[in-house]
XYZ file of C-alpha atoms in Angstrom:
82
model
C -53.072 6.269 -35.618
C -55.094 4.878 -38.470
C -55.022 1.320 -39.767
C -57.199 -1.518 -41.038
C -58.736 -3.944 -38.541
C -60.000 -7.316 -39.705
C -62.659 -8.983 -37.609
C -64.727 -11.949 -38.726
C -63.346 -11.595 -42.261
C -64.382 -7.929 -42.567
C -61.696 -5.270 -42.891
C -62.561 -1.739 -41.760
C -60.525 1.431 -41.186
C -59.995 2.164 -37.487
C -58.484 5.141 -35.711
C -56.857 5.174 -32.284
C -56.432 8.374 -30.304
C -53.564 8.713 -27.827
C -53.650 11.136 -24.900
C -49.990 11.883 -25.491
C -46.960 10.583 -27.354
C -43.744 10.445 -25.418
C -41.376 9.506 -28.228
C -41.405 8.328 -31.814
C -38.562 6.225 -33.162
C -37.735 3.716 -35.869
C -36.678 0.221 -34.910
C -34.753 -2.013 -37.289
C -36.708 -5.271 -37.761
C -33.446 -7.156 -37.097
C -33.478 -5.690 -33.555
C -36.927 -7.110 -32.727
C -37.032 -10.279 -30.643
C -40.095 -12.520 -30.368
C -42.052 -12.109 -27.147
C -41.031 -14.582 -24.438
C -43.311 -17.407 -23.406
C -43.879 -16.951 -19.692
C -45.767 -19.707 -17.883
C -48.302 -18.360 -15.396
C -48.072 -14.777 -16.662
C -51.052 -12.488 -16.247
C -50.661 -11.109 -19.779
C -51.282 -12.657 -23.156
C -48.145 -13.067 -25.271
C -50.164 -12.993 -28.489
C -50.885 -9.312 -27.781
C -47.199 -8.514 -28.415
C -45.477 -8.463 -31.788
C -42.094 -8.479 -30.137
C -39.552 -6.785 -27.892
C -36.781 -4.359 -28.761
C -34.196 -2.282 -26.954
C -33.597 1.328 -27.901
C -31.277 3.609 -25.983
C -31.132 1.132 -23.099
C -34.934 1.029 -22.800
C -36.994 -2.117 -23.313
C -39.835 -1.467 -25.755
C -42.902 -3.698 -25.980
C -44.273 -3.728 -29.529
C -48.018 -4.181 -29.204
C -50.069 -6.059 -31.783
C -52.983 -3.628 -32.160
C -54.846 -6.016 -34.457
C -54.906 -8.656 -31.704
C -55.687 -6.200 -28.915
C -58.572 -4.529 -30.726
C -59.971 -7.783 -32.083
C -59.950 -9.273 -28.573
C -61.609 -6.216 -27.068
C -64.115 -5.922 -29.914
C -65.517 -9.436 -29.616
C -67.867 -11.049 -32.090
C -70.077 -8.642 -33.991
C -68.494 -5.480 -32.590
C -67.876 -4.099 -36.077
C -71.528 -4.441 -37.073
C -72.147 -0.734 -36.497
C -69.506 0.021 -39.168
C -71.398 -1.903 -41.844
C -72.993 0.218 -44.536
């Protein structure tokens, strides 16, 4: 998967490699619900773009921008600077 990641006001192309893909589907934006606010949860709600159901399965829509920015930390994109 390729996309742009913005960190500290700098936008750079980023690629993510998956070990395997189980399924690919399209989800109508009208079918996406905001992530629930759960008090005391061990996960960060801002890492989710939303929730959807498809074929009876609950799908968590991850916010890769938030996940990668949080894991990158300050200055992590410095090695991408030209």
